[in-house]
Amino acid sequence: MQNVIVYIIQYLHFLGYSKSCIQQNVTYVEPKTAMDCSIDLLCHHKFVIITGDAGTGKSCFCHRLMSQMEILYPNISAKILTRPCELRELDATKGYILFIDDVVGKSDAKQRAFDKWSKQFDYMYTLLSKKSDVFIIFASRNGVWDCMKNDFLDYTLFRTLNKTSAPVIDLSGEDFKMTFEEKSNMLKMFCKHKGVRLYSSLKEHTKTRKLSNGTLCLSQELFDSLTEIDTPPGFPF
């Protein structure tokens, strides 16, 4: 009986953690090209690997990707897996969009983390092959992914990684950089969050100033200059 209670508590925590993480990111400017390509790859390969440098917003992107997949497939549920054993605790009669963050380590490659998850790779392959309504998102930092990629190739699930259409999206790469409009929207959100006001009438030599109440003002010219800076993933904050 005690084991049953512990299992129920752990499973409820598992469900609650997934919902809270996804709901925390309700305000988000997504890189549309990266999002559209990720959805296409998920639908075709049943899994996708999201990579990027530190601070590129991989987790937020994946949370939004899960939400988009829930809209596209109303019968599936979004779940964030933090331990390999949770994979086998899923209801076999239901569909899922699963997310495994930092699958082989957060800041550096960890063989132990890979060994734990790799024991489930064949099961994942079987699961994706048998069920049309199960999808998996993996996330990893670029440096970590580069170190461990060859280890993944030993498993049937990842046999497509050597192909030109490999299901890998690099949020730091040129192919998926945010557009000027997307970065502009993100920067406007940041200014609003920080209480910064935009003005188009500020003179050339006063691109920023403070009002008497302490509110910081920013000229439209400087705002546009900031937006044009080459920052592929936008402005994480």
mmCIF file of C-alpha atoms in Angstrom:
data_model
loop_
_atom_site.group_PDB
_atom_site.id
_atom_site.type_symbol
_atom_site.label_atom_id
_atom_site.label_comp_id
_atom_site.label_asym_id
_atom_site.label_seq_id
_atom_site.Cartn_x
_atom_site.Cartn_y
_atom_site.Cartn_z
ATOM 1 C CA MET A 1 0.000 0.000 0.000
ATOM 2 C CA GLN A 2 2.822 2.361 0.901
ATOM 3 C CA ASN A 3 4.446 1.765 -2.494
ATOM 4 C CA VAL A 4 1.175 2.548 -4.267
ATOM 5 C CA ILE A 5 0.825 5.851 -2.407
ATOM 6 C CA VAL A 6 4.416 6.811 -3.229
ATOM 7 C CA TYR A 7 3.838 5.963 -6.891
ATOM 8 C CA ILE A 8 0.648 8.055 -7.049
ATOM 9 C CA ILE A 9 2.368 11.044 -5.443
ATOM 10 C CA GLN A 10 5.321 10.761 -7.838
ATOM 11 C CA TYR A 11 3.032 10.496 -10.855
ATOM 12 C CA LEU A 12 0.936 13.500 -9.808
ATOM 13 C CA HIS A 13 4.143 15.475 -9.306
ATOM 14 C CA PHE A 14 5.229 14.380 -12.770
ATOM 15 C CA LEU A 15 1.980 15.634 -14.330
ATOM 16 C CA GLY A 16 1.969 18.864 -12.334
ATOM 17 C CA TYR A 17 5.576 19.657 -13.201
ATOM 18 C CA SER A 18 4.842 19.355 -16.925
ATOM 19 C CA LYS A 19 1.799 21.618 -16.756
ATOM 20 C CA SER A 20 3.487 24.279 -14.604
ATOM 21 C CA CYS A 21 6.565 24.492 -16.849
ATOM 22 C CA ILE A 22 4.486 24.917 -19.987
ATOM 23 C CA GLN A 23 2.111 27.457 -18.416
ATOM 24 C CA GLN A 24 4.998 29.585 -17.133
ATOM 25 C CA ASN A 25 5.897 30.533 -20.688
ATOM 26 C CA VAL A 26 2.609 32.022 -21.870
ATOM 27 C CA THR A 27 4.319 35.244 -23.067
ATOM 28 C CA TYR A 28 6.723 34.240 -25.775
ATOM 29 C CA VAL A 29 7.895 35.456 -29.177
ATOM 30 C CA GLU A 30 8.745 32.370 -31.169
ATOM 31 C CA PRO A 31 11.190 32.163 -34.093
ATOM 32 C CA LYS A 32 8.593 31.138 -36.685
ATOM 33 C CA THR A 33 10.961 29.458 -39.124
ATOM 34 C CA ALA A 34 12.453 27.275 -36.391
ATOM 35 C CA MET A 35 9.000 26.466 -35.009
ATOM 36 C CA ASP A 36 7.509 25.524 -38.379
ATOM 37 C CA CYS A 37 10.494 23.328 -39.261
ATOM 38 C CA SER A 38 10.405 21.658 -35.836
ATOM 39 C CA ILE A 39 6.730 20.784 -36.238
ATOM 40 C CA ASP A 40 7.357 19.380 -39.737
ATOM 41 C CA LEU A 41 10.262 17.261 -38.487
ATOM 42 C CA LEU A 42 8.238 16.002 -35.524
ATOM 43 C CA CYS A 43 5.353 14.977 -37.737
ATOM 44 C CA HIS A 44 7.684 13.200 -40.174
ATOM 45 C CA HIS A 45 10.306 11.608 -37.894
ATOM 46 C CA LYS A 46 8.254 11.451 -34.660
ATOM 47 C CA PHE A 47 11.144 13.101 -32.780
ATOM 48 C CA VAL A 48 13.288 16.230 -33.022
ATOM 49 C CA ILE A 49 16.496 17.385 -31.341
ATOM 50 C CA ILE A 50 16.631 21.080 -30.399
ATOM 51 C CA THR A 51 20.152 22.417 -29.906
ATOM 52 C CA GLY A 52 21.594 25.855 -29.226
ATOM 53 C CA ASP A 53 24.133 27.812 -27.239
ATOM 54 C CA ALA A 54 23.572 28.698 -23.582
ATOM 55 C CA GLY A 55 20.858 31.343 -23.204
ATOM 56 C CA THR A 56 19.206 30.768 -26.572
ATOM 57 C CA GLY A 57 15.901 29.819 -24.961
ATOM 58 C CA LYS A 58 15.861 26.113 -25.836
ATOM 59 C CA SER A 59 13.579 25.141 -22.945
ATOM 60 C CA CYS A 60 11.082 27.951 -23.632
ATOM 61 C CA PHE A 61 11.091 27.039 -27.312
ATOM 62 C CA CYS A 62 10.435 23.374 -26.517
ATOM 63 C CA HIS A 63 7.611 24.253 -24.129
ATOM 64 C CA ARG A 64 5.957 26.288 -26.887
ATOM 65 C CA LEU A 65 6.585 23.490 -29.379
ATOM 66 C CA MET A 66 4.766 21.099 -27.046
ATOM 67 C CA SER A 67 1.826 23.498 -26.863
ATOM 68 C CA GLN A 68 1.698 23.787 -30.654
ATOM 69 C CA MET A 69 1.695 20.004 -31.008
ATOM 70 C CA GLU A 70 -1.169 19.746 -28.506
ATOM 71 C CA ILE A 71 -3.163 22.088 -30.735
ATOM 72 C CA LEU A 72 -2.267 20.109 -33.849
ATOM 73 C CA TYR A 73 -3.046 16.783 -32.144
ATOM 74 C CA PRO A 74 -5.853 17.434 -29.594
ATOM 75 C CA ASN A 75 -5.738 13.839 -28.318
ATOM 76 C CA ILE A 76 -2.153 14.021 -27.011
ATOM 77 C CA SER A 77 -0.863 15.272 -23.658
ATOM 78 C CA ALA A 78 2.379 17.160 -23.028
ATOM 79 C CA LYS A 79 4.746 15.555 -20.524
ATOM 80 C CA ILE A 80 8.235 16.585 -19.408
ATOM 81 C CA LEU A 81 10.394 13.595 -18.511
ATOM 82 C CA THR A 82 13.094 14.145 -15.896
ATOM 83 C CA ARG A 83 13.955 10.477 -15.222
ATOM 84 C CA PRO A 84 14.231 7.534 -17.653
ATOM 85 C CA CYS A 85 11.862 5.400 -15.560
ATOM 86 C CA GLU A 86 9.003 7.874 -16.201
ATOM 87 C CA LEU A 87 8.869 6.733 -19.808
ATOM 88 C CA ARG A 88 7.480 3.340 -18.818
ATOM 89 C CA GLU A 89 5.004 4.891 -16.387
ATOM 90 C CA LEU A 90 3.012 6.477 -19.215
ATOM 91 C CA ASP A 91 -0.491 5.263 -19.996
ATOM 92 C CA ALA A 92 -0.097 2.968 -23.014
ATOM 93 C CA THR A 93 -3.589 3.854 -24.252
ATOM 94 C CA LYS A 94 -2.886 7.591 -24.556
ATOM 95 C CA GLY A 95 -0.931 9.820 -26.916
ATOM 96 C CA TYR A 96 1.885 12.099 -25.779
ATOM 97 C CA ILE A 97 4.289 14.819 -26.805
ATOM 98 C CA LEU A 98 7.291 14.162 -24.556
ATOM 99 C CA PHE A 99 10.175 16.506 -23.737
ATOM 100 C CA ILE A 100 13.583 15.481 -22.380
ATOM 101 C CA ASP A 101 15.715 18.528 -21.536
ATOM 102 C CA ASP A 102 19.531 18.376 -21.379
ATOM 103 C CA VAL A 103 19.411 14.700 -22.281
ATOM 104 C CA VAL A 104 23.185 14.222 -21.921
ATOM 105 C CA GLY A 105 24.089 16.938 -19.419
ATOM 106 C CA LYS A 106 23.337 20.603 -18.851
ATOM 107 C CA SER A 107 26.678 22.407 -19.115
ATOM 108 C CA ASP A 108 29.000 19.593 -20.192
ATOM 109 C CA ALA A 109 28.692 16.095 -21.611
ATOM 110 C CA LYS A 110 27.958 13.485 -18.968
ATOM 111 C CA GLN A 111 28.418 9.844 -19.962
ATOM 112 C CA ARG A 112 26.365 8.713 -16.970
ATOM 113 C CA ALA A 113 23.347 10.740 -18.129
ATOM 114 C CA PHE A 114 23.672 9.299 -21.620
ATOM 115 C CA ASP A 115 23.988 5.754 -20.275
ATOM 116 C CA LYS A 116 20.775 6.156 -18.258
ATOM 117 C CA TRP A 117 18.694 7.480 -21.151
ATOM 118 C CA SER A 118 20.280 5.257 -23.812
ATOM 119 C CA LYS A 119 18.867 2.191 -22.059
ATOM 120 C CA GLN A 120 15.443 3.488 -23.115
ATOM 121 C CA PHE A 121 16.281 4.372 -26.738
ATOM 122 C CA ASP A 122 15.193 1.014 -28.154
ATOM 123 C CA TYR A 123 11.971 1.230 -26.150
ATOM 124 C CA MET A 124 11.429 4.759 -27.500
ATOM 125 C CA TYR A 125 11.917 3.471 -31.040
ATOM 126 C CA THR A 126 9.363 0.712 -30.481
ATOM 127 C CA LEU A 127 6.952 3.195 -28.911
ATOM 128 C CA LEU A 128 7.230 5.649 -31.807
ATOM 129 C CA SER A 129 6.933 2.844 -34.362
ATOM 130 C CA LYS A 130 3.800 1.308 -32.861
ATOM 131 C CA LYS A 131 1.915 4.439 -31.825
ATOM 132 C CA SER A 132 1.084 7.212 -34.283
ATOM 133 C CA ASP A 133 0.251 9.665 -31.504
ATOM 134 C CA VAL A 134 3.532 9.725 -29.560
ATOM 135 C CA PHE A 135 6.269 12.294 -30.260
ATOM 136 C CA ILE A 136 9.530 13.105 -28.474
ATOM 137 C CA ILE A 137 11.511 16.357 -28.183
ATOM 138 C CA PHE A 138 15.130 16.249 -27.025
ATOM 139 C CA ALA A 139 17.132 19.357 -26.091
ATOM 140 C CA SER A 140 20.870 19.824 -25.678
ATOM 141 C CA ARG A 141 23.496 22.556 -25.714
ATOM 142 C CA ASN A 142 25.526 22.667 -28.912
ATOM 143 C CA GLY A 143 28.838 21.834 -27.252
ATOM 144 C CA VAL A 144 27.359 18.877 -25.399
ATOM 145 C CA TRP A 145 25.543 17.635 -28.487
ATOM 146 C CA ASP A 146 28.704 17.847 -30.623
ATOM 147 C CA CYS A 147 30.573 15.723 -28.066
ATOM 148 C CA MET A 148 27.914 13.023 -27.816
ATOM 149 C CA LYS A 149 26.295 12.909 -31.266
ATOM 150 C CA ASN A 150 28.267 9.880 -32.463
ATOM 151 C CA ASP A 151 27.101 7.895 -29.433
ATOM 152 C CA PHE A 152 23.480 8.436 -30.510
ATOM 153 C CA LEU A 153 24.202 7.042 -33.977
ATOM 154 C CA ASP A 154 24.619 3.551 -32.515
ATOM 155 C CA TYR A 155 20.858 3.356 -31.907
ATOM 156 C CA THR A 156 18.160 2.663 -34.501
ATOM 157 C CA LEU A 157 16.053 5.582 -33.282
ATOM 158 C CA PHE A 158 18.705 8.058 -34.407
ATOM 159 C CA ARG A 159 19.757 6.477 -37.706
ATOM 160 C CA THR A 160 18.488 9.553 -39.608
ATOM 161 C CA LEU A 161 20.976 11.912 -37.941
ATOM 162 C CA ASN A 162 23.512 11.453 -40.754
ATOM 163 C CA LYS A 163 21.019 12.462 -43.443
ATOM 164 C CA THR A 164 20.688 15.961 -44.875
ATOM 165 C CA SER A 165 17.129 16.124 -43.547
ATOM 166 C CA ALA A 166 18.193 15.129 -40.021
ATOM 167 C CA PRO A 167 15.625 16.112 -37.354
ATOM 168 C CA VAL A 168 17.943 18.623 -35.658
ATOM 169 C CA ILE A 169 17.185 22.327 -35.163
ATOM 170 C CA ASP A 170 20.009 24.633 -34.037
ATOM 171 C CA LEU A 171 18.419 27.737 -32.514
ATOM 172 C CA SER A 172 21.819 29.472 -32.624
ATOM 173 C CA GLY A 173 22.304 28.791 -36.324
ATOM 174 C CA GLU A 174 21.849 31.168 -39.232
ATOM 175 C CA ASP A 175 19.124 29.025 -40.785
ATOM 176 C CA PHE A 176 16.758 29.597 -37.880
ATOM 177 C CA LYS A 177 17.617 33.101 -36.707
ATOM 178 C CA MET A 178 14.774 35.406 -35.686
ATOM 179 C CA THR A 179 13.526 37.970 -38.191
ATOM 180 C CA PHE A 180 13.718 41.720 -37.601
ATOM 181 C CA GLU A 181 9.996 41.792 -36.805
ATOM 182 C CA GLU A 182 10.271 38.921 -34.306
ATOM 183 C CA LYS A 183 13.230 40.532 -32.552
ATOM 184 C CA SER A 184 11.424 43.877 -32.553
ATOM 185 C CA ASN A 185 8.396 42.308 -30.851
ATOM 186 C CA MET A 186 10.653 40.618 -28.308
ATOM 187 C CA LEU A 187 12.496 43.866 -27.539
ATOM 188 C CA LYS A 188 9.187 45.721 -27.147
ATOM 189 C CA MET A 189 8.090 43.102 -24.630
ATOM 190 C CA PHE A 190 11.363 43.567 -22.756
ATOM 191 C CA CYS A 191 10.947 47.374 -22.704
ATOM 192 C CA LYS A 192 7.393 47.022 -21.438
ATOM 193 C CA HIS A 193 8.538 44.559 -18.775
ATOM 194 C CA LYS A 194 11.248 46.987 -17.619
ATOM 195 C CA GLY A 195 9.067 50.097 -17.870
ATOM 196 C CA VAL A 196 11.024 51.632 -20.768
ATOM 197 C CA ARG A 197 9.059 53.989 -23.045
ATOM 198 C CA LEU A 198 9.744 54.444 -26.759
ATOM 199 C CA TYR A 199 9.725 57.882 -28.405
ATOM 200 C CA SER A 200 10.229 58.798 -32.057
ATOM 201 C CA SER A 201 10.821 62.505 -31.304
ATOM 202 C CA LEU A 202 14.064 62.258 -29.298
ATOM 203 C CA LYS A 203 16.909 64.196 -30.889
ATOM 204 C CA GLU A 204 19.930 62.485 -32.444
ATOM 205 C CA HIS A 205 22.239 63.342 -29.553
ATOM 206 C CA THR A 206 19.776 62.237 -26.893
ATOM 207 C CA LYS A 207 18.887 58.682 -27.847
ATOM 208 C CA THR A 208 18.002 57.889 -24.243
ATOM 209 C CA ARG A 209 16.752 60.035 -21.365
ATOM 210 C CA LYS A 210 14.885 59.809 -18.095
ATOM 211 C CA LEU A 211 11.624 61.527 -17.254
ATOM 212 C CA SER A 212 11.175 63.308 -13.947
ATOM 213 C CA ASN A 213 9.425 60.238 -12.553
ATOM 214 C CA GLY A 214 12.456 58.096 -13.342
ATOM 215 C CA THR A 215 10.998 56.405 -16.424
ATOM 216 C CA LEU A 216 13.683 55.606 -18.994
ATOM 217 C CA CYS A 217 12.897 56.689 -22.551
ATOM 218 C CA LEU A 218 14.435 55.194 -25.678
ATOM 219 C CA SER A 219 14.478 56.677 -29.178
ATOM 220 C CA GLN A 220 12.978 54.658 -32.012
ATOM 221 C CA GLU A 221 16.266 55.018 -33.877
ATOM 222 C CA LEU A 222 18.256 53.380 -31.086
ATOM 223 C CA PHE A 223 15.559 50.743 -30.687
ATOM 224 C CA ASP A 224 15.847 49.833 -34.375
ATOM 225 C CA SER A 225 19.649 49.755 -34.131
ATOM 226 C CA LEU A 226 19.440 47.308 -31.239
ATOM 227 C CA THR A 227 17.005 45.149 -33.183
ATOM 228 C CA GLU A 228 19.355 45.030 -36.176
ATOM 229 C CA ILE A 229 22.238 43.647 -34.088
ATOM 230 C CA ASP A 230 23.074 40.137 -35.290
ATOM 231 C CA THR A 231 21.709 38.051 -32.421
ATOM 232 C CA PRO A 232 20.208 34.917 -34.087
ATOM 233 C CA PRO A 233 18.244 33.735 -31.019
ATOM 234 C CA GLY A 234 16.890 37.192 -30.178
ATOM 235 C CA PHE A 235 17.200 38.782 -26.751
ATOM 236 C CA PRO A 236 16.651 36.208 -23.966
ATOM 237 C CA PHE A 237 15.531 37.708 -20.647
#
